[in-house]
PDB file of C-alpha atoms and ligand atoms in Angstrom:
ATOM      1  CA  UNK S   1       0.000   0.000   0.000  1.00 95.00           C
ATOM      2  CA  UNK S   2       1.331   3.318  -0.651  1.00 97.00           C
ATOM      3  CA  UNK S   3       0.640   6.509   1.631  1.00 98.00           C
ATOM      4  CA  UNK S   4       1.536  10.200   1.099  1.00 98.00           C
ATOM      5  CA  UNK S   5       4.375  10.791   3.299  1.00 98.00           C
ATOM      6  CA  UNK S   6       5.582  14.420   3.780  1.00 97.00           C
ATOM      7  CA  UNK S   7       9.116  13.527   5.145  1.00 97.00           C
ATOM      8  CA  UNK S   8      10.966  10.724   7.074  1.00 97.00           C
ATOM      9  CA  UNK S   9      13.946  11.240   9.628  1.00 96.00           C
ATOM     10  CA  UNK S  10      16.140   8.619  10.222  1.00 94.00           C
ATOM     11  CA  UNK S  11      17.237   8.982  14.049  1.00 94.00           C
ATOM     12  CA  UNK S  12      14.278  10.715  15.987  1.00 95.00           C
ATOM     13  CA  UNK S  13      14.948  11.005  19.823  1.00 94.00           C
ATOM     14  CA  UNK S  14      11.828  13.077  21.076  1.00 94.00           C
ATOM     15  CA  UNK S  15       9.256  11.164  19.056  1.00 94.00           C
ATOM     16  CA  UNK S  16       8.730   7.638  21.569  1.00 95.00           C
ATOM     17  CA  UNK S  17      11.066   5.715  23.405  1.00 96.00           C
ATOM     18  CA  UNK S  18      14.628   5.514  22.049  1.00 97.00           C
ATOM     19  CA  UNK S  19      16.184   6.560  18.221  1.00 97.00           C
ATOM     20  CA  UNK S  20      13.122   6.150  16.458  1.00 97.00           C
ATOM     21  CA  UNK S  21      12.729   6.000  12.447  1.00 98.00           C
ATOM     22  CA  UNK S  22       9.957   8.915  12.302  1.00 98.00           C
ATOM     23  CA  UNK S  23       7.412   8.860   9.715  1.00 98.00           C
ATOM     24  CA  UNK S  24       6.172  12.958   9.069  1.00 97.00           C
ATOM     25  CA  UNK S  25       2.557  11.595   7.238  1.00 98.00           C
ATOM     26  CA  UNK S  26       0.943  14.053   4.897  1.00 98.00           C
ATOM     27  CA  UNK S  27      -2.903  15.840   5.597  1.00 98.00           C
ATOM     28  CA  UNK S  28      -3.784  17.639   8.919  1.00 98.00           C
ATOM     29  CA  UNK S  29      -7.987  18.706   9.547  1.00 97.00           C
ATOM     30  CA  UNK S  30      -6.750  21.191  12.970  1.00 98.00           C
ATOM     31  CA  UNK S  31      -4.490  24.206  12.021  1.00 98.00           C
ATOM     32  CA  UNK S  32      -3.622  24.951  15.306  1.00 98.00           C
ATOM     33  CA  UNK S  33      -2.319  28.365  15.809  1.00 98.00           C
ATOM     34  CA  UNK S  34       0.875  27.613  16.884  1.00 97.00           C
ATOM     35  CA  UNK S  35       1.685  24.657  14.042  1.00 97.00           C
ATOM     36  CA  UNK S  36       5.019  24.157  13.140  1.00 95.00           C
ATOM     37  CA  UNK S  37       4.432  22.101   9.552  1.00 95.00           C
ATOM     38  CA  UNK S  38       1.593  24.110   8.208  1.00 97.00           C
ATOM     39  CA  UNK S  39       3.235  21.905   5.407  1.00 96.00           C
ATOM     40  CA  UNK S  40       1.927  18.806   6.133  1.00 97.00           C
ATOM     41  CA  UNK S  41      -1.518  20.336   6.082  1.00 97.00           C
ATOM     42  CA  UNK S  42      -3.258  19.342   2.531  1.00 97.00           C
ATOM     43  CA  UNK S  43      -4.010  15.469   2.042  1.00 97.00           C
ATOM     44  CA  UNK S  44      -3.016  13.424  -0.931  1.00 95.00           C
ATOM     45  CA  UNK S  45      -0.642  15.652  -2.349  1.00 96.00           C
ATOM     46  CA  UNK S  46       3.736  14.701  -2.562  1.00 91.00           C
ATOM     47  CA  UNK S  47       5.233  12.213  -2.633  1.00 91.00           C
ATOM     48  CA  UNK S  48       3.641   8.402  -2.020  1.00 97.00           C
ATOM     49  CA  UNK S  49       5.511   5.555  -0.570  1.00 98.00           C
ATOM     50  CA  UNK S  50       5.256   2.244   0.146  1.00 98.00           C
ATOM     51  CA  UNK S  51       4.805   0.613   3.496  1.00 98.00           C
ATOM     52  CA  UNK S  52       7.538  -1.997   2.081  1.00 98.00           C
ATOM     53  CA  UNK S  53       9.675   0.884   1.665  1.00 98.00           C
ATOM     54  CA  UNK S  54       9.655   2.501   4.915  1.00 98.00           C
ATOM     55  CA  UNK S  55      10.023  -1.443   6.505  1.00 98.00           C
ATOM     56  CA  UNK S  56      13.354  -1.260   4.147  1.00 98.00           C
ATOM     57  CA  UNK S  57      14.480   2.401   4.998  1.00 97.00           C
ATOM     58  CA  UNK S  58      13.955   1.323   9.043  1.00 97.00           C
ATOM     59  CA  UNK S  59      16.106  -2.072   8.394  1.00 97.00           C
ATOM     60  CA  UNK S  60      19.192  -0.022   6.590  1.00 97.00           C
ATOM     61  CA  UNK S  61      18.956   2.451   9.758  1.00 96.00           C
ATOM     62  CA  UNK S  62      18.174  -0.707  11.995  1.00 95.00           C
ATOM     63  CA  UNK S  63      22.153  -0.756  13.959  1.00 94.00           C
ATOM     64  CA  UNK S  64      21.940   2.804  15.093  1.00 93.00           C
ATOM     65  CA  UNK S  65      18.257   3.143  16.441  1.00 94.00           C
ATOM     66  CA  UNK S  66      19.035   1.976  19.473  1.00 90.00           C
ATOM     67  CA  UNK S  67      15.990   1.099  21.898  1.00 94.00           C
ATOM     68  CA  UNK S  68      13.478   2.469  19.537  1.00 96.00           C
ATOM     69  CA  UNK S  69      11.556   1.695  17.029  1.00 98.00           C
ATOM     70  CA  UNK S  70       8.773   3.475  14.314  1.00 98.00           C
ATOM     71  CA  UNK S  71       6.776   6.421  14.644  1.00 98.00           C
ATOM     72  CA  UNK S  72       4.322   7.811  12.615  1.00 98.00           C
ATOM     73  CA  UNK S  73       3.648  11.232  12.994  1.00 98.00           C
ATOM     74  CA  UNK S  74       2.361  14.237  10.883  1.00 94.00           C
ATOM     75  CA  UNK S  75       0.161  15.859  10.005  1.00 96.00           C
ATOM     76  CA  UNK S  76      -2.014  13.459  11.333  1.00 98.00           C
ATOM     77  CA  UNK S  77      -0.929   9.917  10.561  1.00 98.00           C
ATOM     78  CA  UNK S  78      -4.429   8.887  11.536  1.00 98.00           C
ATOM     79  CA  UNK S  79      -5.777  10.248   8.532  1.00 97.00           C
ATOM     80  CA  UNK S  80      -4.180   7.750   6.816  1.00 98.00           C
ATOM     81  CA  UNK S  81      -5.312   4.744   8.879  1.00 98.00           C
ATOM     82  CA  UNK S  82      -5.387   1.737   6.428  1.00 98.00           C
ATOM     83  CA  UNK S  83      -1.600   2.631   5.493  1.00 98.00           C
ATOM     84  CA  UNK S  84      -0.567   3.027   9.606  1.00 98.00           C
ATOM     85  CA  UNK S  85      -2.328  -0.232   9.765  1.00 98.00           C
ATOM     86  CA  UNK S  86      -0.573  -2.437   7.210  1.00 98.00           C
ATOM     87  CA  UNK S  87       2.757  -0.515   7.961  1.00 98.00           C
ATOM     88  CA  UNK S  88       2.248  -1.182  11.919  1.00 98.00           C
ATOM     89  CA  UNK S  89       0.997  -5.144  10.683  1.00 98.00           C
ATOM     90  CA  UNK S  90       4.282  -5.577   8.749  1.00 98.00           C
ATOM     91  CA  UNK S  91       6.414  -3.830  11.549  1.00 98.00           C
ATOM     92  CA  UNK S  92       5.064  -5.956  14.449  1.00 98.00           C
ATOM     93  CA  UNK S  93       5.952  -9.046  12.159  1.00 98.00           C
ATOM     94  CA  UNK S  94       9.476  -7.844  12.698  1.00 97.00           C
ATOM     95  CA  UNK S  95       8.754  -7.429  16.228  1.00 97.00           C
ATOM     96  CA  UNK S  96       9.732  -3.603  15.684  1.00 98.00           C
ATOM     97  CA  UNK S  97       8.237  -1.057  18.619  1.00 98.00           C
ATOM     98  CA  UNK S  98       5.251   0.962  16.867  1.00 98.00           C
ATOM     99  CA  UNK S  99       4.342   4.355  18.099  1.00 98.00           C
ATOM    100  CA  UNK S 100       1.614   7.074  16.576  1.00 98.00           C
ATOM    101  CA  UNK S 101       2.006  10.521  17.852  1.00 98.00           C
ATOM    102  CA  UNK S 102      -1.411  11.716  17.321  1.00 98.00           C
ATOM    103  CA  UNK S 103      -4.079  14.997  17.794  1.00 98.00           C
ATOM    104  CA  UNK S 104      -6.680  12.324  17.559  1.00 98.00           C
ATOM    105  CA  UNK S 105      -8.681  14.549  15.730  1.00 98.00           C
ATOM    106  CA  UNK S 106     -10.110  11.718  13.919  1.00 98.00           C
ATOM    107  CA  UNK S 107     -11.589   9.499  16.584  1.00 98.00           C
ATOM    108  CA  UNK S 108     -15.184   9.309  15.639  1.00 97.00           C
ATOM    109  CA  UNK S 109     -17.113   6.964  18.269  1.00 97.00           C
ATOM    110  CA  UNK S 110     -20.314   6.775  16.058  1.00 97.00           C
ATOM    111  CA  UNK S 111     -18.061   5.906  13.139  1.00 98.00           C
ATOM    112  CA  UNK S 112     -18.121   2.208  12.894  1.00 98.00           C
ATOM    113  CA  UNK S 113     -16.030   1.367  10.184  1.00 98.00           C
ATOM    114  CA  UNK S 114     -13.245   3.558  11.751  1.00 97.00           C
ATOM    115  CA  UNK S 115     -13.665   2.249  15.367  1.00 98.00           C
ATOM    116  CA  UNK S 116     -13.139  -1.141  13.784  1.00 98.00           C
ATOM    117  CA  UNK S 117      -9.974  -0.171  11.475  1.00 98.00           C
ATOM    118  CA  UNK S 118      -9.048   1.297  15.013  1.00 98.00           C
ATOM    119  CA  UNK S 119      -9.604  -1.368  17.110  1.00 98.00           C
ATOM    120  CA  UNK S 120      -7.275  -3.210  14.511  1.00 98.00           C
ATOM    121  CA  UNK S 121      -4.579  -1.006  14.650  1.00 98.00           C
ATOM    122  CA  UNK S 122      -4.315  -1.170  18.554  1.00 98.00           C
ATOM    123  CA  UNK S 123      -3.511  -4.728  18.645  1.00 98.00           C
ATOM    124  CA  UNK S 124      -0.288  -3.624  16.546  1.00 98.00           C
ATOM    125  CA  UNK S 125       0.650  -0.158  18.564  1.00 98.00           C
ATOM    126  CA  UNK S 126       2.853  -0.308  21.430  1.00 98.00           C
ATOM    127  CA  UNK S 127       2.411   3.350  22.522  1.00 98.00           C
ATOM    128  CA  UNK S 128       0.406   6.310  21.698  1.00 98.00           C
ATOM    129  CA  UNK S 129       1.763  10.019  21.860  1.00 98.00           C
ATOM    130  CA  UNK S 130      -1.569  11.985  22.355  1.00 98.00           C
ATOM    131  CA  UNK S 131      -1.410  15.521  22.302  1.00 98.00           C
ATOM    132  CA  UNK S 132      -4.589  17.410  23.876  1.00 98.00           C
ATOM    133  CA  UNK S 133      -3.684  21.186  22.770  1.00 98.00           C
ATOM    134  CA  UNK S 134      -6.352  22.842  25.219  1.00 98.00           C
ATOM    135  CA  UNK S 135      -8.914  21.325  27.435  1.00 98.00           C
ATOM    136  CA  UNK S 136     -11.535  23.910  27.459  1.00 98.00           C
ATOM    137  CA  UNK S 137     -13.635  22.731  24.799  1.00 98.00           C
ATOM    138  CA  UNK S 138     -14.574  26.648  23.526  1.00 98.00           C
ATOM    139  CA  UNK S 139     -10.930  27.617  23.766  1.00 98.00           C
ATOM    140  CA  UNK S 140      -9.998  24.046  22.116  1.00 98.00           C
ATOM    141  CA  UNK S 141     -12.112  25.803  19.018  1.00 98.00           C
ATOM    142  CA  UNK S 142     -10.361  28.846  19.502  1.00 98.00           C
ATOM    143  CA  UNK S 143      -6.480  27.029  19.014  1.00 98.00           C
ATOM    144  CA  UNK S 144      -7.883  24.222  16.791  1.00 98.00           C
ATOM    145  CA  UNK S 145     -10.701  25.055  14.474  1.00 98.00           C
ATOM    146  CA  UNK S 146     -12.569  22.181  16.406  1.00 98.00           C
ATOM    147  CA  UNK S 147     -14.212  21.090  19.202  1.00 98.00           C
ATOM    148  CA  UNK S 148     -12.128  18.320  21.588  1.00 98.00           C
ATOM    149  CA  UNK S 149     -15.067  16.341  22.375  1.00 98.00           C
ATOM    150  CA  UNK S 150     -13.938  13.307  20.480  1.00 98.00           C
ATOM    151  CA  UNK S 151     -10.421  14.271  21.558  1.00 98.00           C
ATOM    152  CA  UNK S 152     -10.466  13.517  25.102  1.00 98.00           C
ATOM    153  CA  UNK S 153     -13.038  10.201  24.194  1.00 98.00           C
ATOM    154  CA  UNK S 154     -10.070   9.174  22.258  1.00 98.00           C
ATOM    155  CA  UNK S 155      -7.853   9.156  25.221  1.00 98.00           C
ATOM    156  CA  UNK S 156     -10.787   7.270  27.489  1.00 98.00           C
ATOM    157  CA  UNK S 157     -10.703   4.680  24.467  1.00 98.00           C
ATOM    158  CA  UNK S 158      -7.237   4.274  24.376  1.00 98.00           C
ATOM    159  CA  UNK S 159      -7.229   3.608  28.515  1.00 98.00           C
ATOM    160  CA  UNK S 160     -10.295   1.149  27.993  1.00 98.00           C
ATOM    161  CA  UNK S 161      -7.699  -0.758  25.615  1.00 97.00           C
ATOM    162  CA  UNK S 162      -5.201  -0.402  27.892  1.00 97.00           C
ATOM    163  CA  UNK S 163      -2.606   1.546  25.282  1.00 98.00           C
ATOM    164  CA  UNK S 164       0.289   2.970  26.779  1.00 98.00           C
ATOM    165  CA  UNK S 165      -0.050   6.736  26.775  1.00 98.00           C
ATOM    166  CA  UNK S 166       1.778   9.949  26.515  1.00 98.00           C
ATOM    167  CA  UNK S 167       0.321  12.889  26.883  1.00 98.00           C
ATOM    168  CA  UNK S 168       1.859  16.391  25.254  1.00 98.00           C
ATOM    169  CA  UNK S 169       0.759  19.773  25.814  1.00 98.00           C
ATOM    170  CA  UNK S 170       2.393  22.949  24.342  1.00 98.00           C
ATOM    171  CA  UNK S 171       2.295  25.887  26.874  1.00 98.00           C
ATOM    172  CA  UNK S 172       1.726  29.155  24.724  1.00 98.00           C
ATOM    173  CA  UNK S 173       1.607  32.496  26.548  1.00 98.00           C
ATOM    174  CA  UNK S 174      -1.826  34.273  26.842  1.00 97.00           C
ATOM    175  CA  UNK S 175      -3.460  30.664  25.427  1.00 98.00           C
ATOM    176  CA  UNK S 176      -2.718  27.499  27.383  1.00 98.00           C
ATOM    177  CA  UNK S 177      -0.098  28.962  29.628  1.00 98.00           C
ATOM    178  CA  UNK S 178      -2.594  29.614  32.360  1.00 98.00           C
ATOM    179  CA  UNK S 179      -3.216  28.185  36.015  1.00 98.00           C
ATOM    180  CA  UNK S 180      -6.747  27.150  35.405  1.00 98.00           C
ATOM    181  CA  UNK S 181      -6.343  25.718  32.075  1.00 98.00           C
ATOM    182  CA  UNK S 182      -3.557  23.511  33.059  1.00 98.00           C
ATOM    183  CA  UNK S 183      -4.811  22.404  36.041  1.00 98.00           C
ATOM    184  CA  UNK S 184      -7.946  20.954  34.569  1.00 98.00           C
ATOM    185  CA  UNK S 185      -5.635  19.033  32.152  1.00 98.00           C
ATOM    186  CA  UNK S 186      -3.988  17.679  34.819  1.00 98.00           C
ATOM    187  CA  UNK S 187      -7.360  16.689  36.363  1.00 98.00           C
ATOM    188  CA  UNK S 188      -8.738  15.117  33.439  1.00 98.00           C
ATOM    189  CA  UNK S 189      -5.171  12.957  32.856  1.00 98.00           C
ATOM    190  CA  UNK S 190      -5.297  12.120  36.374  1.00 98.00           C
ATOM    191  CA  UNK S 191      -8.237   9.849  35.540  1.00 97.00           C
ATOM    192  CA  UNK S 192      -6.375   8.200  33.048  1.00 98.00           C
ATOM    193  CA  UNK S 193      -4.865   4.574  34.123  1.00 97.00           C
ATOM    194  CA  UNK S 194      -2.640   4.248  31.081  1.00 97.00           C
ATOM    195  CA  UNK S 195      -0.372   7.668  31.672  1.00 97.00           C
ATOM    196  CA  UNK S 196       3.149   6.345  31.121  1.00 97.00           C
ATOM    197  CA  UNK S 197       4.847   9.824  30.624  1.00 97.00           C
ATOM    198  CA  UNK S 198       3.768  13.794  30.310  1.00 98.00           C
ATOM    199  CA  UNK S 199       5.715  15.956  28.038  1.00 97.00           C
ATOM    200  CA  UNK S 200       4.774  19.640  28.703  1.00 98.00           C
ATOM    201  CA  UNK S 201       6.231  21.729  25.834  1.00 97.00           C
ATOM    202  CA  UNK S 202       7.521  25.177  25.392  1.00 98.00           C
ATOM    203  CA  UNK S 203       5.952  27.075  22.767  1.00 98.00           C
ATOM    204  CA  UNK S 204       7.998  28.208  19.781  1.00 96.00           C
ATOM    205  CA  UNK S 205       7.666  29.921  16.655  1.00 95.00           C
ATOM    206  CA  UNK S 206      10.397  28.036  14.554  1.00 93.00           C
ATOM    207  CA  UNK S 207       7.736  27.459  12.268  1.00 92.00           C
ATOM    208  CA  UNK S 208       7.329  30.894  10.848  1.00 95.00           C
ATOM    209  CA  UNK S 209       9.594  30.865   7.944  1.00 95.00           C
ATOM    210  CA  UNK S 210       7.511  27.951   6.567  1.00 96.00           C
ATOM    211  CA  UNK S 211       4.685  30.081   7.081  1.00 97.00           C
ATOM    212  CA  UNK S 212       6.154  32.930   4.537  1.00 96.00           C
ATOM    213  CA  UNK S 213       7.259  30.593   2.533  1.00 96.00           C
ATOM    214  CA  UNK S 214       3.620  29.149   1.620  1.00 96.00           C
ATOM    215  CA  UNK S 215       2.343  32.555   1.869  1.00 97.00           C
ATOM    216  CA  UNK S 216       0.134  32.220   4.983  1.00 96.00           C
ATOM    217  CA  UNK S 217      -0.098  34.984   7.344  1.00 96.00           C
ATOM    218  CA  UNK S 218       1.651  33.754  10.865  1.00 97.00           C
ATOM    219  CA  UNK S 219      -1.197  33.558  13.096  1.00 97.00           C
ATOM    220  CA  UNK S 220       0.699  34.487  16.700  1.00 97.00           C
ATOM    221  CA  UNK S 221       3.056  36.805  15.380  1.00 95.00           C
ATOM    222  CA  UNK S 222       2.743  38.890  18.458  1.00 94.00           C
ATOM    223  CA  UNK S 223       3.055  35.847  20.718  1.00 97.00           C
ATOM    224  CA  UNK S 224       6.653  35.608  22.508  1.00 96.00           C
ATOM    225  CA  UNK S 225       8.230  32.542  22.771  1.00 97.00           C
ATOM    226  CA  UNK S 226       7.876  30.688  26.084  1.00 98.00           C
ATOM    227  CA  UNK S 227      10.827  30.517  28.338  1.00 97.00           C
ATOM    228  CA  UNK S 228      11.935  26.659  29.052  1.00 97.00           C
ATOM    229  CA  UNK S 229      11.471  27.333  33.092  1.00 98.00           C
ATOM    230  CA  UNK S 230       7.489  28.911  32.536  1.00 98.00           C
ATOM    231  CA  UNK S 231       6.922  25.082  30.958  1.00 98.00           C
ATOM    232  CA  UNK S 232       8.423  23.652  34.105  1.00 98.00           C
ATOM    233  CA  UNK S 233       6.257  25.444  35.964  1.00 98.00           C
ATOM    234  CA  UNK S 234       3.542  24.460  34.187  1.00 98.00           C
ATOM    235  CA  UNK S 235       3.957  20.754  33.654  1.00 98.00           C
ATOM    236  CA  UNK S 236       4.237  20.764  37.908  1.00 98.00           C
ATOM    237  CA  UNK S 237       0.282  22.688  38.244  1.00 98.00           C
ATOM    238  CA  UNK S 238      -0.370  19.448  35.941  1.00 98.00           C
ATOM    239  CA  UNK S 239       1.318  17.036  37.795  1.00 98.00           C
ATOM    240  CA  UNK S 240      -0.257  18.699  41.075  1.00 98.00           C
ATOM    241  CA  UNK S 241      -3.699  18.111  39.253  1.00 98.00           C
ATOM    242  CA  UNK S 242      -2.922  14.811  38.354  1.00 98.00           C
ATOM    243  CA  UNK S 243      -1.504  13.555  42.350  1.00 97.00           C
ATOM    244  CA  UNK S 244      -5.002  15.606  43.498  1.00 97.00           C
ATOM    245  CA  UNK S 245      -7.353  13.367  41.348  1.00 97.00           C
ATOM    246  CA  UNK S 246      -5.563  10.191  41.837  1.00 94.00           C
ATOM    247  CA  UNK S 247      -5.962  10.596  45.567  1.00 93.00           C
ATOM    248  CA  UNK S 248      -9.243  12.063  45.607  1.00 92.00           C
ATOM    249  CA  UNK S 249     -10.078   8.523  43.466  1.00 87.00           C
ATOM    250  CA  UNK S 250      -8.282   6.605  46.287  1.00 85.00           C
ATOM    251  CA  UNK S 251     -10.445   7.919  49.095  1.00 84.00           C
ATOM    252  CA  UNK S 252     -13.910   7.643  46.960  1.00 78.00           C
ATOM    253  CA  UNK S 253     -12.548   3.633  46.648  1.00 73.00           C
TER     254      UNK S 253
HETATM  255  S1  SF4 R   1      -2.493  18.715  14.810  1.00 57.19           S
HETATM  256 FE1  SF4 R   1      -0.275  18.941  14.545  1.00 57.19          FE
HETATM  257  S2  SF4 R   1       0.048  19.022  12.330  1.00 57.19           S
HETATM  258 FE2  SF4 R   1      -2.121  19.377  12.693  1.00 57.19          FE
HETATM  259  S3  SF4 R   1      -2.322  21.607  12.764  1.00 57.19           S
HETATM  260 FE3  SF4 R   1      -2.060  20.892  14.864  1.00 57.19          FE
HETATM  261  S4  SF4 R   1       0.127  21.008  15.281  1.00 57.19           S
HETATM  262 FE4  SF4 R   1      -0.148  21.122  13.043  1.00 57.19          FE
END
């Protein structure tokens, strides 16, 4: 099967466990404000390649990825789901870690032929990367250009099938970067069983030149850059959040 692939990059270190072979799939629905590959927006258009290909790419690059394994990212690789889901069939057969870093924009529970491709695809993923980008569901609009309803139902599906999951959140100033905000994140992951790792993310606008180069306006241009130690400080209000529920779930048992 072939899949539009934006890019591929041999030794990924922040994309799952290890020095991962990361997969950069092509088509994204959000356009979150503070997107870095506004490039990997449009579906179906690049370059195509196989899933045979990529199983041959991760084999040549197989001695130096050391502890890791294949991601798919994006764009949102879930878009693609039939080609994840042969690729993550063939790479299981070669007992090779499979990760998808996902929005998981696409979840649709009333979707049944989805759910079921889904369901499919779980029994060959070792770890999903979810990032929620804002839990208030108007703000979530605001940063997304959709609602996060089916978002944070994704992550309850992934914890019924017991899927290892990391969570990311970007911290932008005068957006997410705010004591409320994070501390309802942290209370909604904190009812999450399968939480195997938080990143909490500094926001940065290394995407802009991309953005001039495709002609789009940059949509935070007056947005600063946030400082390494303000995304310390946040991922502790969600770990605080997070201790809080877990506890208050303790007593209520
Ligand atoms: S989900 Fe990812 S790729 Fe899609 S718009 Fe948001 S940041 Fe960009």
């Amino acid at each position: 099967m072939e899949g539009y692939v934006h890019s591929i990059e041999s030794f990924g270190t922040v994309d799952g466990p290890g020095i991962r072979l990361v997969v950069f799939m092509q088509g994204c629905p959000m356009r979150c404000l503070y997107c870095h590959n506004p490039d990997t927006w449009k579906p179906k258009i690049g370059n195509t390649m196989s899933t045979d290909k990529i199983l041959e790419d991760y084999e040549s690059y197989k001695p130096f990825l050391k502890g890791g394994g294949i991601t798919v990212t994006g764009g949102e690789p879930l878009w693609q789901i039939d080609f994840v889901l042969e690729l993550f069939k063939k790479a299981k057969e070669k007992n090779i870690h499979t990760c998808i870093d996902t929005s998981g924009i696409t979840y649709n529970p009333d979707n049944k032929e989805y759910i079921d491709k889904l369901d499919e695809l779980m029994k060959y993923t070792n770890l999903v990367m979810l990032d929620i980008k804002h839990i208030d569901p108007e703000e979530h609009i605001k940063l997304t250009g959709h609602k996060n309803d089916n978002i944070l139902a994704f992550a309850k599906y992934l914890e019924e099938k017991n899927i290892p999951v990391w969570i990311r959140h970007v911290t932008v100033p005068g957006i997410t970067m705010n004591e409320e905000y994070l501390y309802r994140l942290g209370q909604f992951i904190g009812t999450l069983s399968n939480l195997k790792a938080l990143d909490v993310l500094p926001y940065h606008d290394m995407g802009k030149t991309k953005y001039k180069e495709l002609g789009i306006p940059y949509p935070l241009e007056n947005t600063p850059p946030l400082d390494k130690k303000d995304a310390v400080k946040a991922k502790k209000i969600i770990m605080k959040a997070i201790k809080d529920t877990k506890n208050a779930q303790k007593t209520i048992q």
